[in-house]
Coordinates of C-alpha atoms in Angstrom, one line a residue:
X978 CA -79.0 -280.7 124.2
X979 CA -81.3 -278.3 126.0
X980 CA -80.5 -275.0 127.4
X981 CA -82.6 -272.6 129.4
X982 CA -80.8 -269.5 128.2
X983 CA -81.0 -267.8 124.7
X984 CA -78.5 -268.7 122.1
X985 CA -78.9 -267.1 118.6
X986 CA -76.7 -265.9 115.8
X987 CA -76.1 -262.5 117.4
X988 CA -75.0 -263.9 120.8
X989 CA -72.8 -266.9 119.8
X990 CA -70.2 -267.5 122.4
X991 CA -68.0 -270.4 123.4
X992 CA -69.4 -270.8 126.9
X993 CA -71.5 -273.2 129.1
X994 CA -73.9 -271.5 131.5
X995 CA -73.7 -267.7 131.2
X996 CA -73.7 -267.6 135.0
X997 CA -70.5 -269.5 135.2
X998 CA -68.3 -267.6 132.8
X999 CA -66.2 -265.8 135.4
X1000 CA -65.5 -268.8 137.5
X1001 CA -64.6 -270.9 134.5
X1002 CA -62.4 -268.2 133.2
X1003 CA -60.5 -268.2 136.5
X1004 CA -60.1 -271.9 136.4
X1005 CA -58.6 -271.7 132.9
X1006 CA -56.3 -268.9 133.8
X1007 CA -54.8 -270.9 136.7
X1008 CA -54.2 -273.8 134.4
X1009 CA -52.1 -271.6 132.2
X1010 CA -50.1 -269.8 134.8
X1011 CA -48.5 -271.8 137.7
X1012 CA -47.7 -268.6 139.6
X1013 CA -51.4 -267.9 140.3
X1014 CA -54.0 -269.3 142.6
X1015 CA -57.6 -268.6 143.4
X1016 CA -59.6 -268.7 146.6
X1017 CA -61.9 -271.7 147.0
X1018 CA -65.0 -269.7 147.4
X1019 CA -66.9 -269.9 144.1
X1020 CA -69.4 -268.6 143.1
X1021 CA -69.5 -265.7 145.6
X1022 CA -65.8 -265.2 146.2
X1023 CA -63.8 -264.9 143.0
X1024 CA -60.2 -263.8 143.9
X1025 CA -57.0 -264.5 141.9
X1026 CA -53.8 -264.1 143.9
X1027 CA -50.1 -264.7 143.7
X1028 CA -49.2 -268.2 144.7
X1029 CA -46.0 -267.1 146.4
X1030 CA -47.7 -264.7 148.9
X1031 CA -49.2 -265.5 152.2
X1032 CA -50.7 -262.6 154.0
X1033 CA -49.4 -263.4 157.5
X1034 CA -45.8 -263.5 156.3
X1035 CA -45.9 -261.0 153.4
X1036 CA -43.4 -258.2 154.3
X1037 CA -44.4 -255.7 151.6
X1038 CA -47.5 -253.6 150.9
X1039 CA -50.0 -255.8 149.1
X1040 CA -51.4 -254.3 145.9
X1041 CA -55.1 -255.2 145.2
X1042 CA -57.3 -254.2 142.4
X1043 CA -60.3 -255.5 140.6
X1044 CA -63.8 -254.8 139.5
X1045 CA -66.4 -256.3 137.2
X1046 CA -65.3 -259.0 134.8
X1047 CA -65.6 -258.8 131.0
X1048 CA -62.4 -256.7 130.7
X1049 CA -59.9 -259.5 130.4
X1050 CA -57.0 -259.8 130.8
X1051 CA -57.7 -257.0 133.4
X1052 CA -57.5 -257.5 136.2
X1053 CA -56.6 -261.1 137.0
X1054 CA -54.1 -261.3 134.1
X1055 CA -52.0 -258.6 135.8
X1056 CA -51.5 -260.5 139.1
X1057 CA -47.9 -261.4 139.6
X1058 CA -44.6 -260.3 141.1
X1059 CA -44.0 -256.7 140.0
X1060 CA -47.7 -255.9 139.6
X1061 CA -50.8 -256.9 141.5
X1062 CA -50.8 -259.1 144.6
X1063 CA -54.4 -260.0 144.1
X1064 CA -57.4 -259.2 141.8
X1065 CA -61.0 -259.3 143.0
X1066 CA -63.3 -260.4 140.2
X1067 CA -67.0 -259.4 140.1
X1068 CA -69.6 -260.8 137.8
X1069 CA -69.6 -259.4 134.2
X1070 CA -69.7 -255.6 134.4
X1071 CA -70.7 -255.8 138.1
X1072 CA -68.6 -254.7 141.1
X1073 CA -67.3 -257.5 143.3
X1074 CA -69.1 -257.9 146.6
X1075 CA -67.7 -256.8 149.9
X1076 CA -67.1 -260.4 151.1
X1077 CA -64.9 -261.1 148.0
X1078 CA -62.8 -258.0 148.5
X1079 CA -62.4 -258.8 152.2
X1080 CA -61.3 -262.3 151.4
X1081 CA -58.7 -261.0 149.1
X1082 CA -57.4 -258.5 151.7
X1083 CA -57.2 -261.1 154.4
X1084 CA -55.4 -263.6 152.0
X1085 CA -52.5 -261.4 151.0
X1086 CA -52.1 -258.5 153.5
X1087 CA -49.4 -258.6 156.0
X1088 CA -48.1 -256.1 158.6
X1089 CA -47.2 -253.6 156.0
X1090 CA -50.8 -253.3 154.9
X1091 CA -52.4 -253.1 151.5
X1092 CA -53.4 -250.5 148.9
X1093 CA -56.6 -250.9 146.9
X1094 CA -56.5 -249.4 143.4
X1095 CA -60.1 -248.8 142.3
X1096 CA -61.5 -247.6 139.0
X1097 CA -63.9 -244.7 139.5
X1098 CA -67.3 -246.3 139.3
X1099 CA -69.8 -245.9 142.1
X1100 CA -70.3 -249.6 142.8
X1101 CA -66.5 -250.2 143.0
X1102 CA -65.9 -247.2 145.2
X1103 CA -68.6 -248.2 147.6
X1104 CA -67.9 -251.9 147.8
X1105 CA -64.1 -251.5 148.0
X1106 CA -64.7 -248.7 150.5
X1107 CA -66.9 -250.8 152.8
X1108 CA -64.4 -253.6 152.6
X1109 CA -61.6 -251.2 153.5
X1110 CA -63.5 -250.0 156.6
X1111 CA -64.2 -253.6 157.7
X1112 CA -60.6 -254.6 157.2
X1113 CA -59.5 -251.6 159.2
X1114 CA -61.8 -252.6 162.0
X1115 CA -60.1 -256.0 162.0
X1116 CA -56.7 -254.4 162.4
X1117 CA -55.4 -254.2 158.9
X1118 CA -53.7 -251.2 157.4
X1119 CA -55.6 -250.2 154.3
X1120 CA -55.4 -247.3 151.9
X1121 CA -57.4 -246.8 148.7
X1122 CA -56.6 -244.8 145.5
X1123 CA -59.3 -244.0 142.9
X1124 CA -58.3 -243.9 139.3
X1125 CA -60.3 -241.8 136.9
X1126 CA -58.4 -241.3 133.6
X1127 CA -61.3 -240.8 131.2
X1128 CA -60.9 -237.6 129.1
X1129 CA -64.0 -238.0 126.8
X1130 CA -66.3 -235.6 128.7
X1131 CA -65.9 -232.0 129.9
X1132 CA -65.3 -231.7 133.6
X1133 CA -68.5 -233.1 135.3
X1134 CA -70.8 -231.1 137.5
X1135 CA -71.7 -233.9 140.0
X1136 CA -69.7 -236.4 142.0
X1137 CA -69.5 -239.2 139.4
X1138 CA -66.3 -237.8 138.0
X1139 CA -64.1 -239.3 135.4
X1140 CA -64.4 -243.1 134.7
X1141 CA -61.5 -245.4 135.3
X1142 CA -60.2 -246.9 132.0
X1143 CA -57.1 -248.6 130.6
X1144 CA -54.8 -246.0 132.1
X1145 CA -55.4 -247.8 135.4
X1146 CA -53.0 -250.5 134.3
X1147 CA -50.1 -248.0 133.9
X1148 CA -50.8 -246.9 137.5
X1149 CA -50.5 -250.6 138.6
X1150 CA -47.2 -251.0 136.9
X1151 CA -45.5 -247.7 137.6
X1152 CA -46.1 -247.8 141.3
X1153 CA -45.9 -251.5 142.1
X1154 CA -42.3 -251.4 141.0
X1155 CA -41.8 -249.6 144.3
X1156 CA -42.5 -253.0 145.9
X1157 CA -39.7 -254.7 144.2
X1158 CA -36.5 -255.3 146.2
X1159 CA -34.2 -252.6 144.7
X1160 CA -31.3 -252.8 147.1
X1161 CA -28.8 -254.0 144.5
X1162 CA -29.8 -251.3 142.1
X1163 CA -29.6 -248.7 144.8
X1164 CA -26.1 -249.8 145.8
X1165 CA -24.9 -249.7 142.2
X1166 CA -26.1 -246.1 141.8
X1167 CA -24.7 -245.0 145.1
X1168 CA -21.3 -246.4 144.2
X1169 CA -21.5 -245.0 140.7
X1170 CA -22.7 -241.5 141.6
X1171 CA -20.9 -240.9 144.8
X1172 CA -17.9 -243.1 145.0
X1173 CA -16.8 -242.7 141.4
X1174 CA -18.2 -239.2 140.8
X1175 CA -18.1 -237.6 144.2
X1176 CA -16.8 -234.4 142.7
X1177 CA -19.9 -233.9 140.5
X1178 CA -21.8 -230.8 141.3
X1179 CA -24.4 -231.4 144.0
X1180 CA -27.0 -229.6 142.0
X1181 CA -26.7 -232.3 139.3
X1182 CA -26.5 -235.4 141.5
X1183 CA -29.1 -234.6 144.2
X1184 CA -32.2 -235.2 142.2
X1185 CA -30.9 -238.5 141.0
X1186 CA -29.9 -239.5 144.5
X1187 CA -33.4 -238.8 145.8
X1188 CA -35.0 -240.8 143.0
X1189 CA -32.8 -243.8 143.6
X1190 CA -33.1 -243.7 147.4
X1191 CA -36.9 -243.7 147.0
X1192 CA -36.7 -246.8 144.8
X1193 CA -34.3 -248.5 147.2
X1194 CA -36.6 -247.8 150.2
X1195 CA -39.3 -249.6 148.3
X1196 CA -38.4 -253.0 149.7
X1197 CA -39.9 -251.6 153.0
X1198 CA -41.7 -248.5 151.8
X1199 CA -44.6 -247.7 154.2
X1200 CA -48.2 -247.8 153.0
X1201 CA -48.8 -244.1 153.0
X1202 CA -45.8 -243.5 150.7
X1203 CA -47.0 -246.2 148.3
X1204 CA -50.5 -244.7 148.2
X1205 CA -49.1 -241.3 147.5
X1206 CA -47.0 -242.7 144.7
X1207 CA -50.0 -244.4 143.2
X1208 CA -52.1 -241.3 143.4
X1209 CA -49.4 -239.3 141.7
X1210 CA -49.3 -241.8 138.9
X1211 CA -53.1 -241.7 138.5
X1212 CA -52.9 -237.9 138.0
X1213 CA -50.4 -238.3 135.1
X1214 CA -52.5 -240.4 132.7
X1215 CA -55.5 -239.7 130.4
X1216 CA -57.6 -242.1 128.3
X1217 CA -60.3 -241.9 125.6
X1218 CA -62.0 -244.8 123.8
X1219 CA -63.7 -245.3 120.4
X1220 CA -66.2 -248.1 119.7
X1221 CA -67.2 -249.6 116.3
X1222 CA -69.7 -252.1 117.8
X1223 CA -71.7 -252.8 120.9
X1224 CA -70.5 -255.7 123.2
X1225 CA -72.6 -258.8 123.8
X1226 CA -73.1 -260.0 127.4
X1227 CA -73.0 -263.7 127.9
X1228 CA -76.4 -265.2 127.2
X1229 CA -77.9 -262.0 125.8
X1230 CA -78.6 -260.6 122.4
X1231 CA -76.4 -257.9 120.9
X1232 CA -77.9 -254.4 120.9
X1233 CA -78.4 -252.7 117.6
X1234 CA -77.7 -249.3 119.0
X1235 CA -74.9 -248.5 116.5
X1236 CA -76.0 -248.5 112.9
X1237 CA -73.8 -249.3 109.9
X1238 CA -71.1 -246.9 109.2
X1239 CA -71.2 -245.3 112.7
X1240 CA -68.8 -245.2 115.6
X1241 CA -69.1 -244.0 119.2
X1242 CA -66.6 -241.6 120.7
X1243 CA -65.8 -241.4 124.3
X1244 CA -67.3 -244.7 125.5
X1245 CA -66.8 -246.5 128.8
X1246 CA -65.9 -250.2 129.2
X1247 CA -69.4 -251.5 130.2
X1248 CA -71.2 -251.2 126.9
X1249 CA -72.8 -247.8 127.9
X1250 CA -73.4 -245.3 125.1
X1251 CA -70.5 -243.0 124.1
X1252 CA -70.4 -239.3 124.4
X1253 CA -71.2 -238.9 120.7
X1254 CA -72.0 -240.9 117.6
X1255 CA -70.2 -240.0 114.4
X1256 CA -69.7 -241.3 110.9
X1257 CA -66.8 -243.8 110.7
X1258 CA -63.7 -241.9 109.6
X1259 CA -60.2 -243.0 108.4
X1260 CA -58.0 -244.0 111.4
X1261 CA -55.7 -241.0 111.0
X1262 CA -58.7 -238.6 111.6
X1263 CA -59.9 -240.7 114.6
X1264 CA -56.5 -240.9 116.3
X1265 CA -55.9 -237.2 115.8
X1266 CA -59.3 -236.4 117.4
X1267 CA -58.7 -238.7 120.4
X1268 CA -55.3 -237.3 121.1
X1269 CA -56.6 -233.7 121.0
X1270 CA -59.3 -234.6 123.5
X1271 CA -56.8 -236.3 125.9
X1272 CA -54.3 -233.4 125.7
X1273 CA -56.9 -230.6 125.6
X1274 CA -55.7 -227.5 127.5
X1275 CA -59.3 -226.5 128.1
X1276 CA -60.1 -229.6 130.2
X1277 CA -56.5 -229.8 131.5
X1278 CA -57.0 -233.4 132.5
X1279 CA -53.4 -234.3 132.3
X1280 CA -50.3 -232.2 133.1
X1281 CA -48.7 -232.8 129.7
X1282 CA -47.3 -229.8 127.7
X1283 CA -45.0 -229.5 124.7
X1284 CA -41.6 -231.0 125.5
X1285 CA -43.0 -233.6 128.0
X1286 CA -41.9 -237.2 127.9
X1287 CA -44.9 -239.6 127.6
X1288 CA -45.8 -243.3 127.5
X1289 CA -48.4 -244.4 125.0
X1290 CA -50.8 -247.3 125.5
X1291 CA -53.0 -248.6 122.6
X1292 CA -55.6 -250.8 124.0
X1293 CA -58.0 -253.1 122.1
X1294 CA -61.5 -253.5 123.4
X1295 CA -61.9 -257.2 122.7
X1296 CA -62.7 -257.7 119.0
X1297 CA -60.1 -255.4 117.3
X1298 CA -57.4 -257.3 115.3
X1299 CA -53.8 -256.7 116.3
X1300 CA -53.3 -255.4 112.7
X1301 CA -55.6 -252.5 113.3
X1302 CA -54.1 -251.8 116.8
X1303 CA -50.7 -251.6 115.2
X1304 CA -52.0 -249.2 112.6
X1305 CA -53.4 -247.0 115.3
X1306 CA -50.0 -247.1 117.1
X1307 CA -48.2 -246.2 113.9
X1308 CA -50.4 -243.1 113.5
X1309 CA -50.4 -242.0 117.1
X1310 CA -46.7 -241.9 117.7
X1311 CA -45.9 -239.3 114.9
X1312 CA -49.0 -237.4 115.8
X1313 CA -47.8 -237.0 119.4
X1314 CA -44.3 -236.1 118.2
X1315 CA -45.1 -233.7 115.4
X1316 CA -48.4 -232.1 116.3
X1317 CA -48.1 -232.0 120.1
X1318 CA -44.3 -231.8 120.5
X1319 CA -44.0 -234.7 122.9
X1320 CA -41.2 -237.3 123.3
X1321 CA -42.7 -240.8 123.1
X1322 CA -40.5 -243.0 125.3
X1323 CA -42.5 -246.2 125.4
X1324 CA -45.4 -247.7 123.4
X1325 CA -47.5 -250.6 124.5
X1326 CA -50.0 -252.1 122.1
X1327 CA -52.4 -255.0 122.7
X1328 CA -55.7 -255.9 124.4
X1329 CA -55.2 -255.0 128.1
X1330 CA -58.6 -253.8 129.3
X1331 CA -61.4 -255.0 127.1
X1332 CA -65.2 -254.8 126.9
X1333 CA -66.0 -258.4 126.1
X1334 CA -66.3 -258.6 122.3
X1335 CA -66.5 -254.9 121.5
X1336 CA -64.7 -253.7 118.4
X1337 CA -62.8 -250.5 119.0
X1338 CA -59.8 -249.1 121.0
X1339 CA -58.7 -246.7 123.6
X1340 CA -55.6 -244.6 123.8
X1341 CA -53.9 -243.7 127.1
X1342 CA -51.1 -241.1 127.4
X1343 CA -49.1 -240.9 130.5
X1344 CA -46.6 -238.2 131.5
X1345 CA -43.3 -239.9 132.2
X1346 CA -40.0 -239.2 133.8
X1347 CA -37.1 -241.5 134.3
X1348 CA -38.4 -243.0 137.5
X1349 CA -41.7 -244.0 135.8
X1350 CA -39.8 -245.5 132.9
X1351 CA -37.6 -247.5 135.2
X1352 CA -40.7 -248.9 136.9
X1353 CA -42.4 -249.7 133.6
X1354 CA -39.2 -251.5 132.5
X1355 CA -38.8 -253.5 135.7
X1356 CA -39.4 -257.3 135.4
X1357 CA -42.8 -258.7 136.2
X1358 CA -44.3 -262.1 136.3
X1359 CA -47.8 -260.9 135.7
X1360 CA -48.8 -263.1 132.7
X1361 CA -50.5 -260.5 130.5
X1362 CA -48.0 -257.6 130.8
X1363 CA -46.9 -259.9 129.0
X1364 CA -44.1 -262.1 130.4
X1365 CA -43.5 -265.8 130.7
X1366 CA -43.9 -267.6 134.0
X1367 CA -41.7 -270.3 135.3
X1368 CA -41.4 -272.6 138.4
X1369 CA -43.2 -275.6 139.9
X1370 CA -47.0 -275.6 139.8
X1371 CA -48.5 -275.1 143.3
X1372 CA -52.0 -276.1 144.2
X1373 CA -54.5 -274.4 141.9
X1374 CA -56.7 -273.1 144.7
X1375 CA -56.4 -272.4 148.4
X1376 CA -59.1 -271.9 151.1
X1377 CA -60.9 -268.6 151.6
X1378 CA -59.3 -267.0 154.7
X1379 CA -61.5 -266.6 157.7
X1380 CA -61.6 -263.4 159.7
X1381 CA -58.4 -263.1 161.7
X1382 CA -58.6 -264.3 165.3
X1383 CA -57.7 -260.9 166.7
X1384 CA -61.0 -259.5 165.6
X1385 CA -63.0 -262.2 167.4
X1386 CA -63.7 -261.3 171.0
X1387 CA -64.8 -264.7 172.3
X1388 CA -66.1 -268.1 171.2
X1389 CA -69.7 -267.0 172.0
X1390 CA -71.8 -265.4 169.3
X1391 CA -73.4 -262.0 170.0
X1392 CA -76.9 -262.2 171.5
X1393 CA -79.4 -260.1 173.3
X1394 CA -78.5 -259.7 177.0
X1395 CA -80.7 -261.4 179.6
X1396 CA -80.9 -258.1 181.5
X1397 CA -80.6 -254.7 179.9
X1398 CA -78.7 -251.8 181.6
X1399 CA -80.4 -248.4 181.7
X1400 CA -78.3 -247.4 178.7
X1401 CA -79.4 -250.6 177.0
X1402 CA -83.1 -249.9 177.6
X1403 CA -82.8 -246.4 176.1
X1404 CA -80.8 -247.7 173.1
X1405 CA -83.3 -250.4 172.4
X1406 CA -86.2 -247.9 172.5
X1407 CA -84.4 -245.5 170.2
X1408 CA -83.6 -248.2 167.6
X1409 CA -87.1 -249.5 167.7
X1410 CA -88.6 -246.0 167.2
X1411 CA -86.2 -245.2 164.4
X1412 CA -86.8 -248.4 162.5
X1413 CA -90.6 -248.2 163.0
X1414 CA -90.6 -244.7 161.7
X1415 CA -88.9 -245.9 158.5
X1416 CA -91.4 -248.7 158.2
X1417 CA -94.3 -246.3 158.4
X1418 CA -92.7 -243.9 155.9
X1419 CA -92.3 -246.5 153.1
X1420 CA -95.1 -245.3 150.8
X1421 CA -94.1 -241.7 151.1
X1422 CA -90.5 -242.4 150.3
X1423 CA -91.5 -244.5 147.3
X1424 CA -93.8 -241.7 146.1
X1425 CA -91.0 -239.1 146.3
X1426 CA -88.5 -241.5 144.7
X1427 CA -90.9 -242.2 141.8
X1428 CA -90.5 -238.6 140.8
X1429 CA -86.8 -238.1 141.3
X1430 CA -85.3 -241.6 141.3
X1431 CA -86.1 -245.2 140.5
X1432 CA -89.1 -245.5 142.9
X1433 CA -87.7 -248.0 145.4
X1434 CA -86.2 -245.9 148.2
X1435 CA -89.1 -246.7 150.6
X1436 CA -89.1 -250.4 149.9
X1437 CA -85.3 -250.6 150.3
X1438 CA -85.3 -248.7 153.6
X1439 CA -88.3 -250.8 154.7
X1440 CA -86.4 -254.0 154.2
X1441 CA -83.5 -252.7 156.3
X1442 CA -85.8 -251.5 159.1
X1443 CA -87.7 -254.7 159.3
X1444 CA -84.4 -256.7 159.5
X1445 CA -83.2 -254.4 162.3
X1446 CA -86.5 -254.9 164.3
X1447 CA -86.3 -258.7 163.9
X1448 CA -82.6 -259.0 164.6
X1449 CA -82.7 -256.8 167.6
X1450 CA -84.9 -259.3 169.5
X1451 CA -82.2 -262.0 169.1
X1452 CA -78.8 -260.8 168.4
X1453 CA -78.1 -257.2 169.4
X1454 CA -75.9 -256.9 172.5
X1455 CA -77.8 -253.7 173.6
X1456 CA -75.6 -253.1 176.6
X1457 CA -72.7 -252.6 174.3
X1458 CA -73.5 -249.7 172.0
X1459 CA -70.5 -250.2 169.7
X1460 CA -71.3 -253.8 168.9
X1461 CA -75.0 -253.0 168.6
X1462 CA -74.2 -250.4 165.9
X1463 CA -72.0 -253.0 164.2
X1464 CA -74.9 -255.5 164.2
X1465 CA -77.2 -252.9 162.7
X1466 CA -74.8 -252.5 159.9
X1467 CA -74.8 -256.3 159.4
X1468 CA -78.6 -256.4 159.3
X1469 CA -78.7 -253.6 156.7
X1470 CA -75.9 -255.2 154.6
X1471 CA -77.7 -258.5 154.5
X1472 CA -81.0 -257.3 153.1
X1473 CA -81.0 -253.8 151.8
X1474 CA -78.8 -253.9 148.7
X1475 CA -78.3 -251.0 146.3
X1476 CA -76.5 -247.8 147.0
X1477 CA -78.5 -247.1 150.1
X1478 CA -77.7 -250.4 151.7
X1479 CA -73.9 -250.1 151.2
X1480 CA -73.9 -246.4 152.3
X1481 CA -75.6 -247.2 155.6
X1482 CA -73.3 -250.2 156.0
X1483 CA -70.3 -247.9 155.7
X1484 CA -72.1 -245.5 158.0
X1485 CA -72.5 -248.1 160.7
X1486 CA -69.0 -249.6 160.3
X1487 CA -67.3 -246.2 160.7
X1488 CA -69.5 -245.3 163.7
X1489 CA -68.6 -248.7 165.3
X1490 CA -64.9 -248.2 164.8
X1491 CA -65.1 -244.8 166.4
X1492 CA -67.1 -246.0 169.4
X1493 CA -64.7 -248.9 169.9
X1494 CA -61.9 -246.4 170.6
X1495 CA -63.8 -245.5 173.8
X1496 CA -62.5 -247.8 176.6
X1497 CA -65.2 -246.7 179.0
X1498 CA -68.3 -248.7 179.7
X1499 CA -70.7 -245.8 179.4
X1500 CA -71.0 -244.0 176.0
X1501 CA -71.5 -240.3 176.5
X1502 CA -73.3 -237.8 174.3
X1503 CA -69.9 -236.5 173.0
X1504 CA -68.9 -240.1 172.1
X1505 CA -72.1 -240.4 170.1
X1506 CA -71.4 -237.1 168.4
X1507 CA -67.9 -238.2 167.5
X1508 CA -69.2 -241.5 166.1
X1509 CA -71.8 -239.6 164.0
X1510 CA -69.0 -237.4 162.7
X1511 CA -66.9 -240.4 161.7
X1512 CA -69.8 -242.1 160.0
X1513 CA -70.6 -239.0 158.0
X1514 CA -67.0 -238.6 157.0
X1515 CA -66.9 -242.2 155.8
X1516 CA -70.1 -241.9 153.7
X1517 CA -68.8 -238.7 152.2
X1518 CA -65.4 -240.3 151.4
X1519 CA -66.6 -243.4 149.7
X1520 CA -69.9 -242.0 148.2
X1521 CA -68.4 -238.8 147.1
X1522 CA -71.2 -236.5 148.3
X1523 CA -71.1 -233.7 150.8
X1524 CA -73.5 -230.9 151.9
X1525 CA -75.6 -229.5 149.1
X1526 CA -75.5 -232.6 146.9
X1527 CA -79.1 -233.5 147.6
X1528 CA -78.4 -236.7 149.6
X1529 CA -79.0 -238.1 153.1
X1530 CA -76.0 -236.1 154.2
X1531 CA -78.0 -232.9 153.8
X1532 CA -80.0 -234.1 156.8
X1533 CA -77.1 -235.6 158.8
X1534 CA -74.5 -232.9 158.4
X1535 CA -76.8 -230.1 159.8
X1536 CA -77.7 -232.5 162.6
X1537 CA -74.1 -233.1 163.5
X1538 CA -73.3 -229.4 163.4
X1539 CA -76.2 -228.5 165.7
X1540 CA -75.4 -231.4 168.1
X1541 CA -71.8 -230.5 168.5
X1542 CA -72.5 -226.8 168.8
X1543 CA -75.1 -227.4 171.6
X1544 CA -72.9 -229.9 173.5
X1545 CA -69.9 -227.7 173.3
X1546 CA -72.1 -224.9 174.7
X1547 CA -72.9 -227.0 177.7
X1548 CA -76.5 -227.8 176.9
X1549 CA -78.3 -230.8 178.3
X1550 CA -77.4 -233.7 176.0
X1551 CA -81.1 -234.7 175.5
X1552 CA -82.0 -231.1 174.5
X1553 CA -79.0 -231.0 172.2
X1554 CA -80.3 -234.2 170.5
X1555 CA -83.7 -232.7 170.0
X1556 CA -82.3 -229.5 168.5
X1557 CA -80.1 -231.5 166.2
X1558 CA -83.1 -233.5 165.1
X1559 CA -84.9 -230.3 164.1
X1560 CA -81.8 -229.3 162.1
X1561 CA -81.9 -232.7 160.3
X1562 CA -85.6 -232.2 159.4
X1563 CA -84.9 -228.6 158.1
X1564 CA -81.9 -229.9 156.1
X1565 CA -83.9 -232.6 154.5
X1566 CA -86.7 -230.2 153.5
X1567 CA -84.1 -227.8 152.1
X1568 CA -83.1 -230.4 149.5
X1569 CA -86.1 -229.2 147.4
X1570 CA -84.0 -226.2 146.5
X1571 CA -80.9 -228.1 145.6
X1572 CA -79.6 -229.3 142.2
X1573 CA -78.8 -233.0 142.5
X1574 CA -75.2 -233.9 142.1
X1575 CA -75.3 -237.5 143.1
X1576 CA -77.4 -240.6 142.2
X1577 CA -80.2 -240.9 139.6
X1578 CA -81.6 -237.5 140.5
X1579 CA -78.8 -235.9 138.5
X1580 CA -80.8 -236.9 135.4
X1581 CA -84.0 -235.3 136.6
X1582 CA -85.0 -231.8 135.4
X1583 CA -84.7 -229.0 138.0
X1584 CA -88.4 -228.0 138.0
X1585 CA -89.3 -231.6 139.1
X1586 CA -86.7 -231.7 141.8
X1587 CA -88.0 -228.4 143.2
X1588 CA -91.3 -230.0 144.1
X1589 CA -89.9 -233.0 145.9
X1590 CA -87.4 -233.4 148.8
X1591 CA -84.7 -235.9 148.5
X1592 CA -86.1 -239.3 149.7
X1593 CA -82.8 -240.4 151.3
X1594 CA -82.5 -237.2 153.2
X1595 CA -86.1 -237.4 154.4
X1596 CA -85.6 -241.0 155.6
X1597 CA -82.5 -240.0 157.5
X1598 CA -84.2 -237.1 159.2
X1599 CA -87.2 -239.2 160.1
X1600 CA -85.3 -242.0 161.9
X1601 CA -83.0 -239.5 163.5
X1602 CA -85.9 -237.5 164.9
X1603 CA -87.8 -240.6 166.0
X1604 CA -84.7 -241.7 168.0
X1605 CA -84.3 -238.2 169.5
X1606 CA -87.9 -238.0 170.7
X1607 CA -87.8 -241.4 172.2
X1608 CA -84.6 -240.7 174.1
X1609 CA -86.2 -237.5 175.5
X1610 CA -89.3 -239.5 176.5
X1611 CA -87.2 -242.2 178.3
X1612 CA -85.1 -239.7 180.2
X1613 CA -88.2 -237.6 181.3
X1614 CA -89.9 -240.8 182.7
X1615 CA -86.8 -242.2 184.3

């Protein structure tokens, strides 16, 4: 038998083609659990969902999570009544693509909307964020909560923040209980606490009544409340991991990064190096160190103090025997009780969020109250919480849902109008000038990026600009500014890739949504300013950056500020546009004096950064200025 991929002693795995491991895992999962289905969209769309949920008819908030694969049973193993409604599976250690996330949203989201629970990694934030914006533009109600429970590092300086680890699963469980139909429980407590004990002091009964009423309302709890509950749960939990070995990706050779007798403290779940390498110690010493890091009053990552009630989760990373995990649990509980003065109300031990075949563990500690304990104890049919599943076996897979009909305006595809309006002529010229400027700037952008990044900023922007110039000739409905911006986003999303591609896709999608709110045929300068403001807000929300972080926003935020200031002062819109372009250029140049807090530049020494402006900011300023000058020229010759 011949294979075109490496197989040696270090990388032995029971697989077929390494490229098929995620799809074949999903097929096996569905065979084991009749309550689950998957969307028939392999290999691009890999979505596991509850077999009893149909988006059009689902009358509760849908709960969707996911991320890169390789962490099984997370996340697909936690799909089921009482936990996730759907899990979006990326390739191994790679964020799922936007199309997969959108397919999952469309498949399970009903009138109540959906909540996306996302682990704090840049790719996940951006891809789930763009999918959320697209779903909103199609009419869905969508909220997103980011979980960052890592306690291994001191508070970070930049925007990366704390990584999402195994504590995410406790967030899934504690708040998804709010989705369960709790009317009977509510009625029982109402009768018990009011009818039978109506003379009890109000000061005693009121807190319980509020808690029970919240649980009872869960059968129809609005999306905003569910999101708030999930966010609260995410702020209650902290996690830290320890690795004894490096994981092996399917089809690859194991790294020898860790030598014999060594362990890594404070690792992530993607095989990245830990915060520190140390000599292997007895488990008592390791557990004590991990718990001190999680509960450290210096970092104050979790609001847990002496006397608090907590939940403990001991998580294996893939190759740790249950015997060792139980030893860890046996040491952690008395350590929490005696050394930290905490009441340990629940202990969960097993492999919940792994890192392929890594040897090691993580510990999660979550502050608990009775409401959280009730939610953790609530029944669930998610197969790997664990609990058994019962019922007849439905079809193993169902079709990938198409975009809903209400988002489709007509049977005709978008195309370039036969005759352009005056507004369409100006828009075409501005787009052409902006894209051409980016094409011409490719080498300069790459040169700057070679010094402060990975050297491909110019090439990436070049691909997007060329696609825009080509697509504009055929597809852009230039007489409709909103739809044109949407098509620009589609061109970018198709060819650019990387962080820049998805940030600009988010930018265009948010601007499109804002422009669509305008019912008038003519888009005014104020409408464009509002669209720019919405686009900047979306990029900041999902990318995490803001002014002063040394990104493209350091060009666009000053431009927006100047534009709105001049328009509000009554200036001519064209003059205001030119002034804002000058502000964008000045903002981009000012990035030389900024300490990077986002992207790969965060790893570059400050003296190197001081000699080079941020390439992304320079590109943004360049296309913005080119568009402004062209608009001025067109109006002057009109």
